[in-house]
Amino acid sequence: GEGINVSWLPTVFFLIALLYSMVGLGGGTSYLAVLALAGLPYQEIPVIALICNIIVASSGFFLFYKAGFVRWKIILPFIVFSVPMAYWGGRITINKDLFRLLLGFSLLVAALRMFLPNKLFENKKEISAAEAWMVGLPVGGLLGFLSGFIGIGGGIFLSPLLIFMRWVNVKEASAAASFFIAVNSLSGLAGHLRKGVADFEIIIPLAVAVFLGGPLGARF
């Protein structure tokens, strides 16, 4: 990060945390994109994004939990394999071109999720525990790996998936996504830190910015 002007980053991260936390997301995709545009070494970028994700998603989950929107029957099947797979994904060194490709795809999904009207997804159907585990275990594992590998929390994929399958309403999807992001970001971060890439001089002001923006957006 030497020679790069990053004084504008905390303001941008505050706004990203504010917007994404409104729909129960951590903002990882946008943190990655902004950091890449700022010219930071791409090996360091996932660590910063994951730390910010953990802060935003944890505060969001706390508020959704208090409001009674957490459905453990739906969430837990996706968590079992996702956490170890996120750690494994975080330990693998990603190629720069593949990083950009996956980031672009993640941003596209994020944009779709942010702009689709919530009222499209108000009807939900009841599903059995067996169905939840049958889908949740393999899908959770795949999303967990992607999360750790790119440096996102994975909620950006889980949230629209749950909504399109009509397993949850919008607020329950946000609650599920925020928990998924928090635990997988933590696991992915552990994997990335094993590679020894972290610039705490940049991380601290950005962490403070999302700590302020995240809870504010989650309340909205």
Tab-separated table of N, CA, C and O in Angstrom, residues 42 92-102 149:
chain	number	residue	atom	x	y	z
A	42	TYR	N	-3.321	-7.070	-4.677
A	42	TYR	CA	-4.536	-7.888	-4.618
A	42	TYR	C	-4.436	-9.011	-3.585
A	42	TYR	O	-5.451	-9.507	-3.108
A	92	ILE	N	-5.760	-20.934	-0.103
A	92	ILE	CA	-5.262	-21.082	-1.478
A	92	ILE	C	-4.911	-19.707	-2.057
A	92	ILE	O	-5.665	-18.753	-1.903
A	93	THR	N	-3.782	-19.623	-2.718
A	93	THR	CA	-3.376	-18.362	-3.356
A	93	THR	C	-4.090	-18.231	-4.697
A	93	THR	O	-3.972	-19.116	-5.552
A	94	ILE	N	-4.826	-17.160	-4.851
A	94	ILE	CA	-5.644	-16.951	-6.056
A	94	ILE	C	-4.854	-16.220	-7.141
A	94	ILE	O	-4.059	-15.333	-6.857
A	95	ASN	N	-5.083	-16.625	-8.387
A	95	ASN	CA	-4.481	-15.971	-9.544
A	95	ASN	C	-5.172	-14.616	-9.777
A	95	ASN	O	-6.378	-14.499	-9.605
A	96	LYS	N	-4.409	-13.601	-10.169
A	96	LYS	CA	-4.957	-12.239	-10.297
A	96	LYS	C	-6.126	-12.156	-11.284
A	96	LYS	O	-7.137	-11.507	-11.023
A	97	ASP	N	-6.008	-12.814	-12.435
A	97	ASP	CA	-7.079	-12.764	-13.449
A	97	ASP	C	-8.342	-13.471	-12.959
A	97	ASP	O	-9.461	-13.000	-13.184
A	98	LEU	N	-8.159	-14.612	-12.289
A	98	LEU	CA	-9.305	-15.344	-11.747
A	98	LEU	C	-9.974	-14.517	-10.649
A	98	LEU	O	-11.212	-14.468	-10.558
A	99	PHE	N	-9.165	-13.845	-9.840
A	99	PHE	CA	-9.682	-12.962	-8.786
A	99	PHE	C	-10.596	-11.896	-9.393
A	99	PHE	O	-11.710	-11.671	-8.930
A	100	ARG	N	-10.151	-11.262	-10.481
A	100	ARG	CA	-10.939	-10.211	-11.137
A	100	ARG	C	-12.237	-10.772	-11.735
A	100	ARG	O	-13.287	-10.149	-11.662
A	101	LEU	N	-12.133	-11.954	-12.336
A	101	LEU	CA	-13.306	-12.587	-12.956
A	101	LEU	C	-14.368	-12.909	-11.904
A	101	LEU	O	-15.551	-12.573	-12.062
A	102	LEU	N	-13.950	-13.550	-10.809
A	102	LEU	CA	-14.891	-13.921	-9.748
A	102	LEU	C	-15.451	-12.690	-9.050
A	102	LEU	O	-16.616	-12.664	-8.663
A	149	PHE	N	-12.046	-18.124	-0.808
A	149	PHE	CA	-11.156	-18.007	-1.965
A	149	PHE	C	-11.077	-16.563	-2.464
A	149	PHE	O	-9.991	-16.017	-2.677
